[in-house]
PDB file of C-alpha atoms and ligand atoms in Angstrom:
ATOM      1  CA  MET A   1     -99.867 128.076  13.001  1.00 78.00           C
ATOM      2  CA  PRO A   2    -100.915 125.255  10.627  1.00 85.00           C
ATOM      3  CA  ILE A   3     -98.691 124.982   7.557  1.00 87.00           C
ATOM      4  CA  GLU A   4    -100.230 126.841   4.615  1.00 89.00           C
ATOM      5  CA  GLY A   5    -100.001 126.453   0.862  1.00 92.00           C
ATOM      6  CA  GLU A   6    -101.627 124.933  -2.201  1.00 95.00           C
ATOM      7  CA  TYR A   7    -102.815 121.361  -1.646  1.00 96.00           C
ATOM      8  CA  GLU A   8    -101.698 118.874  -4.290  1.00 96.00           C
ATOM      9  CA  PRO A   9    -103.684 115.626  -3.969  1.00 96.00           C
ATOM     10  CA  SER A  10    -101.869 112.303  -4.021  1.00 94.00           C
ATOM     11  CA  ALA A  11    -101.247 110.630  -7.354  1.00 93.00           C
ATOM     12  CA  ALA A  12    -102.932 107.530  -5.849  1.00 94.00           C
ATOM     13  CA  ALA A  13    -106.748 107.700  -6.059  1.00 96.00           C
ATOM     14  CA  TRP A  14    -107.386 105.506  -2.973  1.00 95.00           C
ATOM     15  CA  VAL A  15    -105.160 107.826  -0.955  1.00 96.00           C
ATOM     16  CA  ARG A  16    -106.646 111.124  -2.076  1.00 96.00           C
ATOM     17  CA  ASP A  17    -110.155 109.692  -1.674  1.00 97.00           C
ATOM     18  CA  GLN A  18    -109.405 108.711   1.920  1.00 97.00           C
ATOM     19  CA  VAL A  19    -108.034 112.192   2.650  1.00 98.00           C
ATOM     20  CA  ALA A  20    -111.160 113.783   1.136  1.00 98.00           C
ATOM     21  CA  GLU A  21    -113.532 111.615   3.206  1.00 98.00           C
ATOM     22  CA  TYR A  22    -111.527 112.080   6.408  1.00 98.00           C
ATOM     23  CA  GLU A  23    -111.355 115.855   6.085  1.00 97.00           C
ATOM     24  CA  SER A  24    -114.858 116.483   4.710  1.00 97.00           C
ATOM     25  CA  SER A  25    -116.381 114.490   7.589  1.00 98.00           C
ATOM     26  CA  GLY A  26    -114.323 116.353  10.196  1.00 97.00           C
ATOM     27  CA  GLY A  27    -112.528 113.147  11.069  1.00 97.00           C
ATOM     28  CA  ALA A  28    -115.722 111.107  11.586  1.00 97.00           C
ATOM     29  CA  ARG A  29    -115.410 108.910   8.455  1.00 97.00           C
ATOM     30  CA  GLY A  30    -112.529 107.483   6.436  1.00 97.00           C
ATOM     31  CA  THR A  31    -110.531 107.114   9.662  1.00 98.00           C
ATOM     32  CA  THR A  32    -109.521 103.461   9.280  1.00 97.00           C
ATOM     33  CA  LEU A  33    -107.511 101.421   6.804  1.00 96.00           C
ATOM     34  CA  ARG A  34    -110.221 100.045   4.531  1.00 91.00           C
ATOM     35  CA  ASP A  35    -112.200  97.383   6.442  1.00 85.00           C
ATOM     36  CA  THR A  36    -109.452  96.518   8.927  1.00 92.00           C
ATOM     37  CA  GLY A  37    -110.878  98.849  11.553  1.00 94.00           C
ATOM     38  CA  LEU A  38    -107.309  99.963  12.257  1.00 97.00           C
ATOM     39  CA  PRO A  39    -107.036 103.733  12.808  1.00 98.00           C
ATOM     40  CA  VAL A  40    -105.356 106.102  10.375  1.00 98.00           C
ATOM     41  CA  VAL A  41    -104.124 109.682  10.807  1.00 98.00           C
ATOM     42  CA  ILE A  42    -103.666 112.304   8.078  1.00 98.00           C
ATOM     43  CA  ILE A  43    -100.335 114.135   8.037  1.00 98.00           C
ATOM     44  CA  THR A  44    -100.052 117.345   6.057  1.00 98.00           C
ATOM     45  CA  ASN A  45     -96.498 117.965   4.885  1.00 98.00           C
ATOM     46  CA  ARG A  46     -94.723 120.285   2.474  1.00 97.00           C
ATOM     47  CA  GLY A  47     -93.410 118.938  -0.853  1.00 97.00           C
ATOM     48  CA  ALA A  48     -89.605 119.053  -0.835  1.00 97.00           C
ATOM     49  CA  ARG A  49     -89.477 120.199  -4.456  1.00 97.00           C
ATOM     50  CA  SER A  50     -92.918 121.593  -5.251  1.00 97.00           C
ATOM     51  CA  GLY A  51     -93.436 123.405  -1.957  1.00 97.00           C
ATOM     52  CA  LYS A  52     -97.064 122.306  -2.257  1.00 98.00           C
ATOM     53  CA  LEU A  53     -99.028 120.751   0.620  1.00 97.00           C
ATOM     54  CA  ARG A  54     -99.221 116.977   0.559  1.00 98.00           C
ATOM     55  CA  LYS A  55    -101.683 115.047   2.749  1.00 98.00           C
ATOM     56  CA  THR A  56    -100.496 111.595   3.668  1.00 98.00           C
ATOM     57  CA  PRO A  57    -102.650 108.998   5.470  1.00 98.00           C
ATOM     58  CA  LEU A  58    -100.558 106.780   7.760  1.00 98.00           C
ATOM     59  CA  MET A  59    -101.389 104.135  10.366  1.00 98.00           C
ATOM     60  CA  ARG A  60    -102.025 105.683  13.802  1.00 98.00           C
ATOM     61  CA  VAL A  61     -99.136 104.911  16.158  1.00 98.00           C
ATOM     62  CA  GLU A  62     -99.483 107.075  19.268  1.00 98.00           C
ATOM     63  CA  HIS A  63     -97.846 107.109  22.697  1.00 98.00           C
ATOM     64  CA  ASP A  64     -98.151 109.827  25.346  1.00 97.00           C
ATOM     65  CA  GLY A  65     -99.255 112.474  22.854  1.00 97.00           C
ATOM     66  CA  ARG A  66     -96.509 111.711  20.356  1.00 98.00           C
ATOM     67  CA  TYR A  67     -96.943 109.816  17.087  1.00 98.00           C
ATOM     68  CA  ALA A  68     -94.756 107.694  14.833  1.00 98.00           C
ATOM     69  CA  ALA A  69     -94.739 108.058  11.040  1.00 98.00           C
ATOM     70  CA  VAL A  70     -93.529 104.817   9.452  1.00 98.00           C
ATOM     71  CA  ALA A  71     -92.206 105.169   5.886  1.00 98.00           C
ATOM     72  CA  SER A  72     -93.057 101.570   4.974  1.00 98.00           C
ATOM     73  CA  GLN A  73     -94.748 102.065   1.593  1.00 96.00           C
ATOM     74  CA  GLY A  74     -95.810  98.404   1.749  1.00 96.00           C
ATOM     75  CA  GLY A  75     -92.238  97.172   1.920  1.00 97.00           C
ATOM     76  CA  ALA A  76     -91.246  98.782  -1.396  1.00 97.00           C
ATOM     77  CA  PRO A  77     -87.506  99.043  -2.064  1.00 97.00           C
ATOM     78  CA  THR A  78     -87.627 102.856  -2.048  1.00 98.00           C
ATOM     79  CA  HIS A  79     -88.709 105.427   0.514  1.00 98.00           C
ATOM     80  CA  PRO A  80     -92.030 107.208  -0.158  1.00 97.00           C
ATOM     81  CA  PHE A  81     -91.752 110.810  -1.345  1.00 97.00           C
ATOM     82  CA  TRP A  82     -93.141 112.078   1.971  1.00 98.00           C
ATOM     83  CA  TYR A  83     -89.972 110.758   3.662  1.00 98.00           C
ATOM     84  CA  TYR A  84     -87.970 113.407   1.772  1.00 98.00           C
ATOM     85  CA  ASN A  85     -90.615 116.029   2.515  1.00 98.00           C
ATOM     86  CA  PHE A  86     -90.393 115.403   6.285  1.00 98.00           C
ATOM     87  CA  ARG A  87     -86.604 115.637   6.134  1.00 98.00           C
ATOM     88  CA  ALA A  88     -86.714 118.874   4.150  1.00 98.00           C
ATOM     89  CA  ASP A  89     -89.347 120.528   6.369  1.00 97.00           C
ATOM     90  CA  PRO A  90     -90.168 118.722   9.636  1.00 98.00           C
ATOM     91  CA  ARG A  91     -93.137 120.980  10.452  1.00 97.00           C
ATOM     92  CA  VAL A  92     -96.260 118.906   9.859  1.00 98.00           C
ATOM     93  CA  ASP A  93     -99.929 118.962  10.840  1.00 98.00           C
ATOM     94  CA  LEU A  94    -101.466 115.715  12.057  1.00 98.00           C
ATOM     95  CA  GLN A  95    -105.200 115.025  12.134  1.00 98.00           C
ATOM     96  CA  ASP A  96    -106.279 112.218  14.461  1.00 98.00           C
ATOM     97  CA  GLY A  97    -110.042 111.845  14.084  1.00 98.00           C
ATOM     98  CA  PRO A  98    -111.560 115.298  14.765  1.00 97.00           C
ATOM     99  CA  VAL A  99    -108.378 116.721  16.322  1.00 97.00           C
ATOM    100  CA  LYS A 100    -105.765 118.504  14.167  1.00 97.00           C
ATOM    101  CA  ARG A 101    -102.506 119.684  15.750  1.00 97.00           C
ATOM    102  CA  GLU A 102     -99.040 120.873  14.722  1.00 97.00           C
ATOM    103  CA  PHE A 103     -96.005 118.654  15.210  1.00 98.00           C
ATOM    104  CA  VAL A 104     -92.291 118.589  14.449  1.00 98.00           C
ATOM    105  CA  ALA A 105     -90.995 115.350  12.911  1.00 98.00           C
ATOM    106  CA  ARG A 106     -87.587 113.881  13.613  1.00 98.00           C
ATOM    107  CA  GLU A 107     -86.183 110.653  12.252  1.00 98.00           C
ATOM    108  CA  VAL A 108     -85.223 108.242  15.032  1.00 98.00           C
ATOM    109  CA  THR A 109     -82.502 105.594  15.097  1.00 98.00           C
ATOM    110  CA  GLY A 110     -81.015 102.985  17.415  1.00 98.00           C
ATOM    111  CA  ASP A 111     -82.808 102.156  20.663  1.00 98.00           C
ATOM    112  CA  GLU A 112     -85.335 104.937  20.203  1.00 98.00           C
ATOM    113  CA  ARG A 113     -86.273 103.566  16.779  1.00 98.00           C
ATOM    114  CA  SER A 114     -86.529 100.038  18.220  1.00 98.00           C
ATOM    115  CA  GLU A 115     -88.869 101.257  20.962  1.00 98.00           C
ATOM    116  CA  TRP A 116     -91.150 102.991  18.432  1.00 98.00           C
ATOM    117  CA  TRP A 117     -90.894 100.119  15.951  1.00 98.00           C
ATOM    118  CA  LYS A 118     -92.373  97.786  18.600  1.00 98.00           C
ATOM    119  CA  ARG A 119     -95.250 100.235  19.115  1.00 98.00           C
ATOM    120  CA  ALA A 120     -95.748 100.490  15.352  1.00 98.00           C
ATOM    121  CA  VAL A 121     -95.915  96.707  14.835  1.00 98.00           C
ATOM    122  CA  ALA A 122     -98.299  96.412  17.798  1.00 98.00           C
ATOM    123  CA  ALA A 123    -100.574  98.984  16.138  1.00 98.00           C
ATOM    124  CA  TYR A 124    -100.211  97.512  12.625  1.00 98.00           C
ATOM    125  CA  PRO A 125     -98.648  94.019  12.491  1.00 97.00           C
ATOM    126  CA  PRO A 126     -98.074  94.036   8.687  1.00 97.00           C
ATOM    127  CA  TYR A 127     -95.218  96.503   9.252  1.00 98.00           C
ATOM    128  CA  ALA A 128     -93.133  93.480  10.361  1.00 98.00           C
ATOM    129  CA  GLU A 129     -93.863  91.702   7.061  1.00 98.00           C
ATOM    130  CA  TYR A 130     -93.033  94.842   5.099  1.00 98.00           C
ATOM    131  CA  GLN A 131     -89.619  95.030   6.781  1.00 98.00           C
ATOM    132  CA  GLU A 132     -88.939  91.390   5.873  1.00 97.00           C
ATOM    133  CA  ARG A 133     -89.797  92.196   2.261  1.00 96.00           C
ATOM    134  CA  THR A 134     -87.047  94.786   1.795  1.00 97.00           C
ATOM    135  CA  SER A 135     -83.359  95.282   2.594  1.00 97.00           C
ATOM    136  CA  ARG A 136     -84.222  98.997   3.066  1.00 97.00           C
ATOM    137  CA  GLU A 137     -84.454  99.816   6.783  1.00 97.00           C
ATOM    138  CA  ILE A 138     -87.943 101.315   7.019  1.00 98.00           C
ATOM    139  CA  PRO A 139     -87.511 104.830   8.429  1.00 98.00           C
ATOM    140  CA  VAL A 140     -89.439 105.921  11.509  1.00 98.00           C
ATOM    141  CA  PHE A 141     -90.124 109.541  12.439  1.00 98.00           C
ATOM    142  CA  VAL A 142     -91.369 110.596  15.860  1.00 98.00           C
ATOM    143  CA  LEU A 143     -93.711 113.588  15.801  1.00 98.00           C
ATOM    144  CA  GLU A 144     -93.415 115.865  18.859  1.00 97.00           C
ATOM    145  CA  PRO A 145     -96.119 118.445  19.581  1.00 96.00           C
ATOM    146  CA  ALA A 146     -94.935 121.768  18.152  1.00 95.00           C
ATOM    147  CA  ASP A 147     -96.078 123.613  21.301  1.00 89.00           C
ATOM    148  CA  GLY A 148     -93.814 121.410  23.374  1.00 80.00           C
ATOM    149  CA  ALA A 149     -96.771 119.941  25.298  1.00 74.00           C
TER     150      ALA A 149
HETATM  151  N1  F42 B 201     -97.859 104.575   3.646  1.00 50.45           N
HETATM  152  C1  F42 B 201     -96.803 104.323   4.488  1.00 50.45           C
HETATM  153  O1  F42 B 201     -95.650 104.462   4.065  1.00 50.45           O
HETATM  154  N2  F42 B 201     -97.018 103.925   5.790  1.00 50.45           N
HETATM  155  C2  F42 B 201     -98.262 103.757   6.302  1.00 50.45           C
HETATM  156  O2  F42 B 201     -98.411 103.450   7.485  1.00 50.45           O
HETATM  157  C3  F42 B 201     -99.392 104.011   5.433  1.00 50.45           C
HETATM  158  C4  F42 B 201    -100.726 103.869   5.860  1.00 50.45           C
HETATM  159  C5  F42 B 201    -101.786 104.233   5.008  1.00 50.45           C
HETATM  160  C6  F42 B 201    -103.140 104.165   5.440  1.00 50.45           C
HETATM  161  C7  F42 B 201    -104.171 104.561   4.604  1.00 50.45           C
HETATM  162  C8  F42 B 201    -103.877 105.034   3.304  1.00 50.45           C
HETATM  163  O3  F42 B 201    -104.877 105.440   2.503  1.00 50.45           O
HETATM  164  C9  F42 B 201    -102.555 105.088   2.840  1.00 50.45           C
HETATM  165  C10 F42 B 201    -101.504 104.689   3.687  1.00 50.45           C
HETATM  166  N3  F42 B 201    -100.184 104.760   3.267  1.00 50.45           N
HETATM  167  C11 F42 B 201     -99.134 104.447   4.098  1.00 50.45           C
HETATM  168  C12 F42 B 201     -99.840 105.277   1.913  1.00 50.45           C
HETATM  169  C13 F42 B 201     -99.348 106.728   2.053  1.00 50.45           C
HETATM  170  O4  F42 B 201    -100.439 107.575   2.331  1.00 50.45           O
HETATM  171  C14 F42 B 201     -98.643 107.191   0.782  1.00 50.45           C
HETATM  172  O5  F42 B 201     -99.519 107.216  -0.307  1.00 50.45           O
HETATM  173  C15 F42 B 201     -97.479 106.299   0.418  1.00 50.45           C
HETATM  174  O6  F42 B 201     -96.631 106.158   1.555  1.00 50.45           O
HETATM  175  C16 F42 B 201     -96.666 106.890  -0.711  1.00 50.45           C
HETATM  176  O7  F42 B 201     -96.283 108.180  -0.336  1.00 50.45           O
HETATM  177  P1  F42 B 201     -95.712 109.220  -1.441  1.00 50.45           P
HETATM  178  O8  F42 B 201     -95.387 110.486  -0.686  1.00 50.45           O
HETATM  179  O9  F42 B 201     -94.640 108.573  -2.230  1.00 50.45           O
HETATM  180  O10 F42 B 201     -97.022 109.515  -2.311  1.00 50.45           O
HETATM  181  C17 F42 B 201     -97.102 109.310  -3.713  1.00 50.45           C
HETATM  182  C18 F42 B 201     -98.290 108.450  -4.007  1.00 50.45           C
HETATM  183  C19 F42 B 201     -97.301 110.697  -4.298  1.00 50.45           C
HETATM  184  O11 F42 B 201     -98.168 111.437  -3.834  1.00 50.45           O
HETATM  185  N4  F42 B 201     -96.448 111.037  -5.230  1.00 50.45           N
HETATM  186  C20 F42 B 201     -96.534 112.362  -5.824  1.00 50.45           C
HETATM  187  C21 F42 B 201     -96.476 112.237  -7.316  1.00 50.45           C
HETATM  188  O12 F42 B 201     -96.769 113.245  -7.985  1.00 50.45           O
HETATM  189  O13 F42 B 201     -96.147 111.118  -7.792  1.00 50.45           O
HETATM  190  C22 F42 B 201     -95.359 113.220  -5.328  1.00 50.45           C
HETATM  191  C23 F42 B 201     -95.475 113.432  -3.859  1.00 50.45           C
HETATM  192  C24 F42 B 201     -94.467 114.384  -3.282  1.00 50.45           C
HETATM  193  O14 F42 B 201     -94.450 114.583  -2.080  1.00 50.45           O
HETATM  194  N5  F42 B 201     -93.588 115.029  -4.102  1.00 50.45           N
HETATM  195  C25 F42 B 201     -92.624 115.954  -3.568  1.00 50.45           C
HETATM  196  C26 F42 B 201     -93.027 117.413  -3.771  1.00 50.45           C
HETATM  197  O15 F42 B 201     -92.158 118.265  -3.828  1.00 50.45           O
HETATM  198  O16 F42 B 201     -94.238 117.708  -3.860  1.00 50.45           O
HETATM  199  C27 F42 B 201     -91.277 115.685  -4.222  1.00 50.45           C
HETATM  200  C28 F42 B 201     -90.512 114.702  -3.391  1.00 50.45           C
HETATM  201  C29 F42 B 201     -89.121 114.455  -4.024  1.00 50.45           C
HETATM  202  O17 F42 B 201     -88.157 114.419  -3.273  1.00 50.45           O
HETATM  203  O18 F42 B 201     -89.087 114.306  -5.267  1.00 50.45           O
END
């Protein structure tokens, strides 16, 4: 069952515009990071305080049907809000192009984080620069299909 609730668009115009284009085109347009051609997914998550639905575009990092969500926020010194949302309620919906499915997010550490970090940097090399920019260890969540597939 997809998570339900009132959608609260991002405070950042470029983000909410990308979500609008992605969703209104059924995942046919707005699916890359600006003109990089690198693929983006949209993750719907529940606000930790507001309880509202938040829709967060992230770089697509996929392996064997599972995805990584990398809380880089461009190498900022603080975690993005969605990091706290995922921790408060790990049930998320992920849209990858035309396909939308339910997942459960769990933060990974140690060797598992290292393995997914390599995949993330391979998918989006700037993640490595972002990590050099901050003393904050950039959190990584792995999203497992909710139906256990
Ligand atoms: N961000 C990343 O961190 N990693 C990526 O790989 C990434 C890729 C990407 C690709 C395309 C694109 O358009 C954006 C991309 N972003 C990426 C940016 C990402 O989508 C987010 O905008 C960014 O990470 C910041 O996330 P944020 O959750 O901090 O969003 C801000 C802008 C926001 O919406 N703030 C809201 C506000 O009102 O200021 C609050 C959001 C929120 O979730 N609030 C919680 C609630 O209860 O509703 C409260 C949370 C709390 O604990 O207070």
